[in-house]
CSV table of C-alpha atoms and ligand atoms in Angstrom, one decimal:
chain,number,residue,atom,x,y,z
A,1,UNK,CA,47.5,68.9,-47.5
A,2,UNK,CA,44.9,66.2,-47.3
A,3,UNK,CA,41.2,67.1,-47.0
A,4,UNK,CA,39.9,66.3,-43.6
A,5,UNK,CA,36.3,66.3,-42.5
A,6,UNK,CA,35.1,69.3,-40.4
A,7,UNK,CA,32.2,71.5,-39.9
A,8,UNK,CA,31.7,74.9,-41.4
A,9,UNK,CA,30.9,76.6,-38.2
A,10,UNK,CA,31.4,75.6,-34.5
A,11,UNK,CA,28.7,77.6,-32.8
A,12,UNK,CA,25.6,79.5,-33.4
A,13,UNK,CA,25.6,82.4,-31.1
A,14,UNK,CA,21.8,82.4,-31.0
A,15,UNK,CA,21.8,78.9,-29.8
A,16,UNK,CA,20.2,77.6,-33.0
A,17,UNK,CA,20.7,74.0,-33.8
A,18,UNK,CA,23.1,73.7,-36.7
A,19,UNK,CA,23.1,71.1,-39.4
A,20,UNK,CA,26.6,69.8,-39.7
A,21,UNK,CA,28.0,69.7,-43.1
A,22,UNK,CA,31.2,67.8,-43.4
A,23,UNK,CA,33.4,70.0,-45.5
A,24,UNK,CA,37.1,70.6,-45.9
A,25,UNK,CA,38.5,72.4,-43.0
A,26,UNK,CA,41.9,73.8,-42.4
A,27,UNK,CA,41.6,75.6,-39.2
A,28,UNK,CA,45.2,74.9,-38.2
A,29,UNK,CA,47.6,76.0,-40.9
A,30,UNK,CA,50.3,74.2,-42.7
A,31,UNK,CA,52.9,75.6,-40.3
A,32,UNK,CA,51.5,73.4,-37.6
A,33,UNK,CA,54.3,70.9,-38.1
A,34,UNK,CA,54.1,68.8,-41.2
A,35,UNK,CA,54.4,71.5,-43.8
A,36,UNK,CA,57.8,72.6,-42.5
A,37,UNK,CA,59.4,69.3,-42.3
A,38,UNK,CA,61.1,66.9,-44.8
A,39,UNK,CA,59.4,63.6,-44.2
A,40,UNK,CA,62.0,60.9,-44.4
A,41,UNK,CA,59.7,58.1,-43.6
A,42,UNK,CA,56.0,57.6,-43.8
A,43,UNK,CA,54.0,54.9,-42.1
A,44,UNK,CA,51.1,54.1,-44.4
A,45,UNK,CA,47.6,54.5,-43.3
A,46,UNK,CA,47.0,50.8,-43.8
A,47,UNK,CA,49.9,49.9,-41.5
A,48,UNK,CA,48.8,52.4,-38.9
A,49,UNK,CA,45.3,51.1,-38.9
A,50,UNK,CA,46.5,47.5,-38.8
A,51,UNK,CA,48.2,48.3,-35.5
A,52,UNK,CA,45.2,50.1,-34.2
A,53,UNK,CA,43.2,49.9,-32.1
A,54,UNK,CA,44.6,50.5,-28.7
A,55,UNK,CA,43.0,52.5,-25.9
A,56,UNK,CA,44.1,55.6,-24.1
A,57,UNK,CA,46.2,53.6,-21.7
A,58,UNK,CA,47.8,51.4,-24.4
A,59,UNK,CA,45.6,48.3,-24.1
A,60,UNK,CA,44.1,46.5,-27.0
A,61,UNK,CA,40.7,48.1,-27.7
A,62,UNK,CA,38.1,45.6,-29.0
A,63,UNK,CA,35.5,48.3,-29.2
A,64,UNK,CA,37.4,50.5,-31.6
A,65,UNK,CA,36.5,48.3,-34.6
A,66,UNK,CA,35.1,49.1,-38.0
A,67,UNK,CA,32.1,46.8,-37.3
A,68,UNK,CA,28.9,47.9,-39.0
A,69,UNK,CA,26.2,49.7,-37.0
A,70,UNK,CA,23.9,47.5,-34.9
A,71,UNK,CA,20.1,47.5,-35.6
A,72,UNK,CA,18.5,50.8,-34.6
A,73,UNK,CA,16.2,49.2,-32.0
A,74,UNK,CA,19.2,47.7,-30.2
A,75,UNK,CA,21.2,50.9,-30.0
A,76,UNK,CA,21.4,52.6,-26.6
A,77,UNK,CA,19.0,55.5,-26.4
A,78,UNK,CA,20.4,58.8,-25.1
A,79,UNK,CA,18.8,61.9,-23.6
A,80,UNK,CA,21.1,64.9,-24.2
A,81,UNK,CA,20.9,67.5,-21.4
A,82,UNK,CA,21.7,71.1,-22.3
A,83,UNK,CA,21.5,72.2,-25.9
A,84,UNK,CA,24.5,74.5,-26.1
A,85,UNK,CA,27.3,74.7,-28.7
A,86,UNK,CA,29.0,71.4,-28.0
A,87,UNK,CA,25.8,69.5,-27.9
A,88,UNK,CA,24.3,71.0,-31.0
A,89,UNK,CA,27.4,71.2,-33.2
A,90,UNK,CA,29.4,68.1,-32.2
A,91,UNK,CA,27.5,65.6,-30.1
A,92,UNK,CA,24.0,65.5,-31.5
A,93,UNK,CA,25.1,65.4,-35.2
A,94,UNK,CA,27.5,62.6,-34.3
A,95,UNK,CA,24.7,60.1,-33.5
A,96,UNK,CA,24.4,59.7,-37.2
A,97,UNK,CA,27.9,58.3,-37.4
A,98,UNK,CA,27.6,56.1,-34.3
A,99,UNK,CA,27.2,52.3,-34.5
A,100,UNK,CA,25.4,51.7,-31.2
A,101,UNK,CA,24.0,55.0,-29.9
A,102,UNK,CA,20.8,56.9,-30.8
A,103,UNK,CA,19.3,60.1,-29.7
A,104,UNK,CA,15.8,59.7,-28.1
A,105,UNK,CA,15.3,62.6,-25.8
A,106,UNK,CA,16.3,66.2,-25.2
A,107,UNK,CA,16.5,68.3,-22.0
A,108,UNK,CA,16.6,72.1,-22.3
A,109,UNK,CA,15.5,75.2,-20.6
A,110,UNK,CA,14.5,76.6,-24.0
A,111,UNK,CA,11.4,74.7,-25.3
A,112,UNK,CA,11.5,76.4,-28.8
A,113,UNK,CA,15.1,75.5,-29.4
A,114,UNK,CA,14.5,71.9,-28.1
A,115,UNK,CA,11.5,71.5,-30.5
A,116,UNK,CA,13.6,72.8,-33.5
A,117,UNK,CA,16.4,70.4,-32.5
A,118,UNK,CA,13.9,67.5,-32.1
A,119,UNK,CA,12.4,68.1,-35.5
A,120,UNK,CA,15.9,68.2,-37.1
A,121,UNK,CA,16.9,64.9,-35.5
A,122,UNK,CA,13.7,63.0,-35.4
A,123,UNK,CA,13.1,63.1,-31.7
A,124,UNK,CA,9.5,63.0,-30.4
A,125,UNK,CA,8.2,66.2,-28.8
A,126,UNK,CA,6.9,64.0,-26.0
A,127,UNK,CA,10.6,63.2,-25.2
A,128,UNK,CA,11.5,66.9,-24.5
A,129,UNK,CA,12.0,67.7,-20.9
A,130,UNK,CA,13.0,70.9,-19.1
A,131,UNK,CA,15.1,71.1,-15.9
A,132,UNK,CA,12.0,70.9,-13.7
A,133,UNK,CA,10.5,67.9,-15.4
A,134,UNK,CA,13.9,66.2,-15.8
A,135,UNK,CA,13.2,63.5,-13.2
A,136,UNK,CA,10.4,62.2,-15.4
A,137,UNK,CA,13.0,60.7,-17.7
A,138,UNK,CA,12.6,57.8,-15.2
A,139,UNK,CA,9.3,57.0,-16.9
A,140,UNK,CA,10.8,56.9,-20.4
A,141,UNK,CA,12.2,53.4,-21.0
A,142,UNK,CA,13.7,54.5,-24.4
A,143,UNK,CA,16.2,56.6,-22.4
A,144,UNK,CA,18.9,54.3,-21.2
A,145,UNK,CA,21.7,56.8,-20.9
A,146,UNK,CA,21.9,60.6,-20.2
A,147,UNK,CA,24.6,62.8,-21.7
A,148,UNK,CA,25.1,65.8,-19.4
A,149,UNK,CA,26.5,68.7,-21.4
A,150,UNK,CA,25.8,71.6,-19.0
A,151,UNK,CA,28.2,74.1,-17.4
A,152,UNK,CA,30.4,72.2,-14.8
A,153,UNK,CA,28.5,73.6,-11.7
A,154,UNK,CA,25.5,71.6,-12.9
A,155,UNK,CA,27.3,68.3,-13.7
A,156,UNK,CA,26.9,66.7,-10.3
A,157,UNK,CA,23.3,67.5,-9.8
A,158,UNK,CA,22.1,66.4,-13.2
A,159,UNK,CA,24.3,63.3,-13.2
A,160,UNK,CA,23.1,62.2,-9.8
A,161,UNK,CA,19.4,62.8,-10.7
A,162,UNK,CA,19.9,60.8,-13.9
A,163,UNK,CA,21.4,57.9,-11.9
A,164,UNK,CA,18.6,58.0,-9.4
A,165,UNK,CA,16.2,57.9,-12.4
A,166,UNK,CA,17.8,54.6,-13.3
A,167,UNK,CA,19.9,55.9,-16.2
A,168,UNK,CA,23.6,55.4,-17.2
A,169,UNK,CA,25.5,58.7,-17.2
A,170,UNK,CA,28.0,60.2,-19.6
A,171,UNK,CA,29.1,63.5,-18.2
A,172,UNK,CA,31.2,66.2,-19.9
A,173,UNK,CA,34.6,67.4,-18.6
A,174,UNK,CA,35.5,68.8,-16.1
A,175,UNK,CA,33.6,66.2,-14.2
A,176,UNK,CA,32.6,68.6,-11.4
A,177,UNK,CA,33.6,71.5,-9.2
A,178,UNK,CA,35.5,69.5,-6.6
A,179,UNK,CA,36.4,66.0,-5.4
A,180,UNK,CA,33.3,65.8,-3.1
A,181,UNK,CA,31.0,66.3,-6.0
A,182,UNK,CA,32.9,63.7,-8.0
A,183,UNK,CA,32.6,61.2,-5.2
A,184,UNK,CA,28.9,61.9,-4.9
A,185,UNK,CA,28.4,61.2,-8.6
A,186,UNK,CA,30.4,58.0,-8.4
A,187,UNK,CA,28.4,56.9,-5.4
A,188,UNK,CA,25.0,57.7,-6.9
A,189,UNK,CA,25.9,55.7,-10.0
A,190,UNK,CA,27.1,52.8,-7.9
A,191,UNK,CA,24.1,52.8,-5.7
A,192,UNK,CA,21.8,52.8,-8.8
A,193,UNK,CA,23.8,50.0,-10.4
A,194,UNK,CA,24.5,52.3,-13.4
A,195,UNK,CA,27.6,53.2,-15.3
A,196,UNK,CA,29.3,56.6,-15.2
A,197,UNK,CA,31.7,57.9,-17.8
A,198,UNK,CA,33.4,61.2,-18.4
A,199,UNK,CA,33.5,62.8,-21.8
A,200,UNK,CA,37.3,62.5,-22.6
A,201,UNK,CA,36.8,62.3,-26.3
A,202,UNK,CA,40.6,62.2,-26.9
A,203,UNK,CA,40.7,58.8,-25.3
A,204,UNK,CA,38.9,57.6,-28.4
A,205,UNK,CA,40.8,59.7,-31.0
A,206,UNK,CA,43.1,57.7,-33.3
A,207,UNK,CA,46.1,60.1,-33.3
A,208,UNK,CA,46.2,60.2,-29.5
A,209,UNK,CA,45.8,56.4,-29.3
A,210,UNK,CA,48.6,56.0,-31.8
A,211,UNK,CA,50.9,58.3,-29.8
A,212,UNK,CA,50.2,56.3,-26.7
A,213,UNK,CA,51.0,53.0,-28.5
A,214,UNK,CA,54.3,54.3,-29.9
A,215,UNK,CA,55.4,55.5,-26.5
A,216,UNK,CA,54.4,52.3,-24.7
A,217,UNK,CA,56.2,50.2,-27.3
A,218,UNK,CA,59.4,52.1,-26.5
A,219,UNK,CA,59.8,53.9,-29.8
A,220,UNK,CA,60.9,57.1,-28.1
A,221,UNK,CA,63.3,55.2,-25.8
A,222,UNK,CA,63.0,56.4,-22.2
A,223,UNK,CA,60.6,59.3,-21.8
A,224,UNK,CA,62.1,62.2,-19.9
A,225,UNK,CA,59.9,65.3,-20.5
A,226,UNK,CA,56.4,65.9,-21.6
A,227,UNK,CA,55.0,69.3,-22.5
A,228,UNK,CA,51.3,70.1,-23.1
A,229,UNK,CA,50.0,73.5,-24.1
A,230,UNK,CA,46.2,73.9,-24.5
A,231,UNK,CA,44.8,77.4,-24.7
A,232,UNK,CA,42.2,79.4,-26.6
A,233,UNK,CA,41.2,83.1,-26.5
A,234,UNK,CA,37.9,83.5,-24.7
A,235,UNK,CA,35.2,85.9,-25.8
A,236,UNK,CA,32.5,86.6,-23.2
A,237,UNK,CA,30.3,88.2,-25.8
A,238,UNK,CA,29.6,84.7,-27.0
A,239,UNK,CA,27.0,83.0,-24.8
A,240,UNK,CA,29.0,79.8,-24.4
A,241,UNK,CA,31.9,81.8,-23.0
A,242,UNK,CA,29.8,83.7,-20.5
A,243,UNK,CA,29.7,80.9,-17.9
A,244,UNK,CA,33.4,80.1,-18.6
A,245,UNK,CA,34.4,83.4,-16.9
A,246,UNK,CA,32.3,82.8,-13.8
A,247,UNK,CA,34.1,80.7,-11.3
A,248,UNK,CA,30.8,79.6,-9.6
A,249,UNK,CA,29.6,78.0,-12.9
A,250,UNK,CA,32.9,77.0,-14.4
A,251,UNK,CA,34.9,75.8,-11.4
A,252,UNK,CA,38.0,77.6,-12.5
A,253,UNK,CA,39.4,79.5,-15.5
A,254,UNK,CA,41.5,78.3,-18.4
A,255,UNK,CA,42.8,75.3,-16.4
A,256,UNK,CA,39.3,73.8,-15.7
A,257,UNK,CA,38.0,74.5,-19.2
A,258,UNK,CA,40.9,73.7,-21.6
A,259,UNK,CA,43.9,73.1,-19.5
A,260,UNK,CA,42.3,69.8,-18.4
A,261,UNK,CA,43.2,68.3,-21.8
A,262,UNK,CA,46.9,68.9,-21.0
A,263,UNK,CA,46.6,67.6,-17.5
A,264,UNK,CA,44.9,64.4,-18.7
A,265,UNK,CA,47.2,64.2,-21.7
A,266,UNK,CA,50.4,64.3,-19.5
A,267,UNK,CA,48.8,61.3,-17.6
A,268,UNK,CA,47.9,59.2,-20.6
A,269,UNK,CA,51.1,60.0,-22.5
A,270,UNK,CA,53.3,59.1,-19.5
A,271,UNK,CA,51.0,56.2,-18.4
A,272,UNK,CA,51.7,57.3,-14.8
A,273,UNK,CA,50.1,59.4,-12.1
A,274,UNK,CA,52.0,62.4,-10.7
A,275,UNK,CA,53.5,62.5,-7.3
A,276,UNK,CA,54.3,66.3,-7.0
A,277,UNK,CA,52.9,69.5,-8.5
A,278,UNK,CA,54.3,73.0,-8.8
A,279,UNK,CA,52.4,75.9,-10.5
A,280,UNK,CA,52.1,79.6,-11.2
A,281,UNK,CA,49.2,81.6,-12.6
A,282,UNK,CA,49.1,85.0,-14.3
A,283,UNK,CA,46.1,87.1,-14.9
A,284,UNK,CA,46.7,90.4,-16.6
A,285,UNK,CA,45.3,93.5,-14.9
A,286,UNK,CA,42.7,95.6,-16.7
A,287,UNK,CA,41.4,92.8,-18.9
A,288,UNK,CA,37.6,92.7,-18.1
A,289,UNK,CA,37.4,89.0,-19.1
A,290,UNK,CA,39.4,87.9,-16.1
A,291,UNK,CA,37.6,89.5,-13.1
A,292,UNK,CA,36.7,86.1,-11.7
A,293,UNK,CA,38.9,83.5,-13.3
A,294,UNK,CA,42.5,83.1,-14.2
A,295,UNK,CA,44.0,83.6,-17.6
A,296,UNK,CA,47.3,81.7,-17.7
A,297,UNK,CA,48.3,78.7,-15.6
A,298,UNK,CA,51.6,76.9,-16.0
A,299,UNK,CA,52.4,73.8,-14.0
A,300,UNK,CA,55.0,71.1,-13.5
A,301,UNK,CA,54.4,67.5,-12.5
A,302,UNK,CA,56.8,65.0,-11.3
A,303,UNK,CA,56.0,61.3,-12.1
A,304,UNK,CA,57.3,58.3,-10.2
A,305,UNK,CA,59.7,57.2,-13.0
A,306,UNK,CA,61.3,60.6,-13.1
A,307,UNK,CA,59.4,62.0,-16.0
A,308,UNK,CA,58.7,65.7,-15.7
A,309,UNK,CA,55.7,67.2,-17.3
A,310,UNK,CA,55.2,70.9,-18.0
A,311,UNK,CA,51.9,72.3,-19.0
A,312,UNK,CA,50.2,75.6,-19.7
A,313,UNK,CA,46.7,76.8,-20.4
A,314,UNK,CA,45.3,80.3,-21.1
A,315,UNK,CA,42.2,82.2,-22.2
A,316,UNK,CA,44.1,84.8,-24.1
A,317,UNK,CA,45.7,83.0,-27.0
A,318,UNK,CA,45.5,79.9,-29.1
A,319,UNK,CA,47.7,76.8,-28.5
A,320,UNK,CA,47.1,73.1,-28.9
A,321,UNK,CA,50.2,70.9,-28.8
A,322,UNK,CA,51.7,68.0,-27.0
A,323,UNK,CA,55.4,67.0,-27.1
A,324,UNK,CA,57.1,64.0,-25.6
A,325,UNK,CA,60.9,63.9,-25.4
A,326,UNK,CA,62.5,60.5,-25.2
A,327,UNK,CA,66.1,59.3,-25.2
A,328,UNK,CA,65.7,57.9,-28.8
A,329,UNK,CA,63.1,60.1,-30.4
A,330,UNK,CA,60.7,63.0,-29.8
A,331,UNK,CA,57.0,63.0,-30.5
A,332,UNK,CA,55.0,66.0,-31.4
A,333,UNK,CA,51.2,66.5,-31.8
A,334,UNK,CA,49.9,69.8,-33.1
A,335,UNK,CA,47.0,70.1,-33.1
A,336,UNK,CA,46.9,67.5,-30.3
A,337,UNK,CA,43.3,67.6,-29.2
A,338,UNK,CA,41.4,69.3,-31.9
A,339,UNK,CA,37.8,68.3,-32.9
A,340,UNK,CA,38.6,67.5,-36.5
A,341,UNK,CA,42.4,67.8,-37.3
A,342,UNK,CA,45.4,66.3,-35.7
A,343,UNK,CA,49.1,66.0,-36.6
A,344,UNK,CA,51.4,63.5,-35.2
A,345,UNK,CA,55.1,63.3,-36.0
A,346,UNK,CA,58.1,61.5,-34.5
A,347,UNK,CA,61.6,62.8,-35.0
A,348,UNK,CA,65.0,61.2,-34.3
A,349,UNK,CA,68.3,63.0,-34.8
A,350,UNK,CA,68.2,62.3,-38.5
A,351,UNK,CA,64.6,61.5,-39.5
A,352,UNK,CA,61.1,62.9,-39.3
A,353,UNK,CA,58.1,60.6,-39.6
A,354,UNK,CA,54.8,62.3,-40.3
A,355,UNK,CA,52.4,59.6,-39.0
A,356,UNK,CA,49.4,59.2,-41.4
A,357,UNK,CA,46.2,58.2,-39.8
A,358,UNK,CA,42.6,58.9,-41.0
A,359,UNK,CA,40.7,61.4,-38.8
A,360,UNK,CA,37.7,59.7,-37.1
A,361,UNK,CA,34.6,60.9,-35.4
A,362,UNK,CA,35.8,60.8,-31.9
A,363,UNK,CA,32.4,62.0,-30.6
A,364,UNK,CA,30.7,59.0,-32.0
A,365,UNK,CA,33.4,56.7,-30.9
A,366,UNK,CA,33.2,58.0,-27.4
A,367,UNK,CA,29.4,57.5,-27.3
A,368,UNK,CA,29.8,54.0,-28.8
A,369,UNK,CA,32.4,53.0,-26.2
A,370,UNK,CA,29.8,53.9,-23.6
A,371,UNK,CA,26.9,52.2,-25.3
A,372,UNK,CA,28.9,49.1,-25.9
A,373,UNK,CA,30.0,49.1,-22.2
A,374,UNK,CA,26.3,49.3,-21.3
A,375,UNK,CA,25.2,46.6,-23.8
A,376,UNK,CA,28.0,44.2,-22.9
A,377,UNK,CA,28.5,45.2,-19.3
A,378,UNK,CA,32.1,45.9,-20.1
A,379,UNK,CA,34.7,48.2,-18.5
A,380,UNK,CA,34.7,51.9,-19.2
A,381,UNK,CA,37.9,53.5,-20.2
A,382,UNK,CA,37.2,57.0,-18.8
A,383,UNK,CA,35.1,56.3,-15.7
A,384,UNK,CA,34.2,58.7,-13.0
A,385,UNK,CA,37.4,58.0,-11.1
A,386,UNK,CA,39.4,59.2,-14.1
A,387,UNK,CA,37.5,62.5,-14.1
A,388,UNK,CA,37.9,62.8,-10.3
A,389,UNK,CA,41.7,62.4,-10.6
A,390,UNK,CA,41.9,65.4,-13.0
A,391,UNK,CA,39.6,67.6,-10.8
A,392,UNK,CA,41.8,66.8,-7.8
A,393,UNK,CA,45.0,67.5,-9.8
A,394,UNK,CA,43.6,70.8,-11.1
A,395,UNK,CA,42.7,71.9,-7.6
A,396,UNK,CA,46.2,70.9,-6.5
A,397,UNK,CA,47.6,73.0,-9.3
A,398,UNK,CA,45.6,76.0,-8.0
A,399,UNK,CA,46.9,75.3,-4.5
A,400,UNK,CA,50.5,75.1,-5.6
A,401,UNK,CA,50.1,78.4,-7.5
A,402,UNK,CA,48.4,80.1,-4.5
A,403,UNK,CA,50.9,79.0,-1.9
A,404,UNK,CA,54.0,79.0,-4.1
A,405,UNK,CA,54.8,75.6,-2.6
A,406,UNK,CA,55.0,72.1,-4.2
A,407,UNK,CA,51.9,70.0,-3.5
A,408,UNK,CA,52.4,66.3,-2.9
A,409,UNK,CA,49.9,64.0,-4.5
A,410,UNK,CA,49.3,61.5,-1.8
A,411,UNK,CA,45.9,60.1,-2.7
A,412,UNK,CA,45.8,56.7,-4.4
A,413,UNK,CA,44.5,56.4,-7.9
A,414,UNK,CA,45.2,53.7,-10.4
A,415,UNK,CA,44.0,53.8,-14.0
A,416,UNK,CA,41.4,51.1,-14.9
A,417,UNK,CA,43.1,48.0,-16.1
B,501,NDP,P1,27.1,76.2,-23.8
B,501,NDP,O1,27.0,77.4,-22.9
B,501,NDP,O2,27.1,76.4,-25.3
B,501,NDP,O3,26.0,75.2,-23.4
B,501,NDP,C1,25.6,74.9,-22.1
B,501,NDP,C2,24.1,74.7,-22.1
B,501,NDP,O4,23.7,74.3,-20.8
B,501,NDP,C3,23.3,75.9,-22.5
B,501,NDP,O5,23.1,76.1,-23.9
B,501,NDP,C4,22.0,75.6,-21.8
B,501,NDP,O6,21.2,74.8,-22.6
B,501,NDP,C5,22.4,74.8,-20.6
B,501,NDP,N1,22.4,75.6,-19.3
B,501,NDP,C6,21.6,75.3,-18.3
B,501,NDP,N2,21.8,76.1,-17.3
B,501,NDP,C7,22.8,77.0,-17.7
B,501,NDP,C8,23.4,78.1,-17.1
B,501,NDP,N3,23.1,78.5,-15.8
B,501,NDP,N4,24.3,78.8,-17.8
B,501,NDP,C9,24.6,78.4,-19.1
B,501,NDP,N5,24.0,77.3,-19.7
B,501,NDP,C10,23.1,76.6,-19.0
B,501,NDP,O7,28.5,75.5,-23.3
B,501,NDP,P2,29.3,74.3,-24.1
B,501,NDP,O8,28.3,73.5,-24.9
B,501,NDP,O9,30.4,74.9,-24.7
B,501,NDP,O10,29.8,73.5,-22.8
B,501,NDP,C11,28.9,72.6,-22.1
B,501,NDP,C12,29.7,71.5,-21.4
B,501,NDP,O11,30.4,70.8,-22.4
B,501,NDP,C13,30.8,72.0,-20.5
B,501,NDP,O12,30.9,71.2,-19.4
B,501,NDP,C14,32.1,72.0,-21.3
B,501,NDP,O13,33.2,71.9,-20.5
B,501,NDP,C15,31.8,70.8,-22.1
B,501,NDP,N6,32.5,70.9,-23.4
B,501,NDP,C16,33.3,69.8,-23.8
B,501,NDP,C17,34.0,69.8,-24.9
B,501,NDP,C18,34.8,68.7,-25.3
B,501,NDP,O14,35.5,68.7,-26.3
B,501,NDP,N7,34.8,67.6,-24.6
B,501,NDP,C19,33.9,71.0,-25.9
B,501,NDP,C20,33.0,72.0,-25.4
B,501,NDP,C21,32.4,71.9,-24.2
B,501,NDP,P3,19.6,75.0,-22.8
B,501,NDP,O15,19.5,76.4,-23.4
B,501,NDP,O16,19.3,73.9,-23.7
B,501,NDP,O17,19.0,74.8,-21.5
């Protein structure tokens, strides 16, 4: 098995900033796909990279280049809001691998943690804000963009305040608690003349992009069925999981937190928007973790071309795989939306291709996409409207599960481009 970059530890339960050390990581074991199969054809890395880049909806992606970093003073300055596990362990360390983004400010309710993080990453203590002094970011011209990495219930407020302070906004998934909040975020950015992007890192991840390219180019024949399963066991003893089991902070349970990858994945793998949704939920009795949020959600979506997608999410076991069944071939990804490891294979009746692509820092790529959209005033691949579509679909999934009836998707949404 090839060595792939990864971090030693995902989270520090005390909320300490962690230095990331890129070391070998084999979180998903050989049985994840490749190790069990006899590869009958291999596309070389060079060939795969030659075909790249495309974007998450299969368009050529001029921003996904191997161009060298731009001069530090021209890079877009970011304030990161909320110093939790994702900010400290994935996003903030990734500025070092970005080409057009730099960390210039921190926003946190914990001054001591913020100062330690600032010292680690060379941020001035004058550029540390708390949630009360947050609006003062307007006075700091070094901050051009704000990256909101708070629990979902706070996404709308802190995104809107950032836009009103004159900053571009990159906000984590799920975009917000409901469609009204999403619409308010989009409106605030528009009124301020600022850009709004949602943190769909997998739109910038090479294996997902390659899967989309293969599907769009017809390698699978006509796609009939898509399956997405994205789950992880939740542990409310860990601080980062405490808000995840509170509906008023998280917006929902497994679906809002991790199922969103599968909902979004079904959309970018099919390249279509669903027209009908059916769903069921299951929450085991007697499991104290699930007093407020659901454990298992399973859903079905019907797409205009006739593609059926099935998806599941849960907070009680680990799963991370996509599969796409076409008339000529079948595509598997497992892990599909991991931080550091992905496997992509394509099978026909008599062959298996293990697609070889280098892992890339999708966190840095995502930020650079946003920075370059700001610098060049270019289109954003995962704008607010994309985040709003998933929020509406997830709420429709809950409604379908609650009523036991199919829900028609009758609002209009078209992907950018
Ligand atoms: P954490 O709980 O680890 O971090 C959230 C941070 O928000 C806290 O550390 C705290 O920072 C701040 N905060 C402010 N108010 C509250 C509150 N009432 N309750 C809890 N925290 C609060 O969560 P994650 O980092 O795992 O997730 C943060 C966001 O990032 C979520 O939207 C999540 O969905 C998203 N995420 C996205 C991932 C992806 O792959 N795209 C992966 C993981 C998370 P401070 O102490 O500095 O004030």
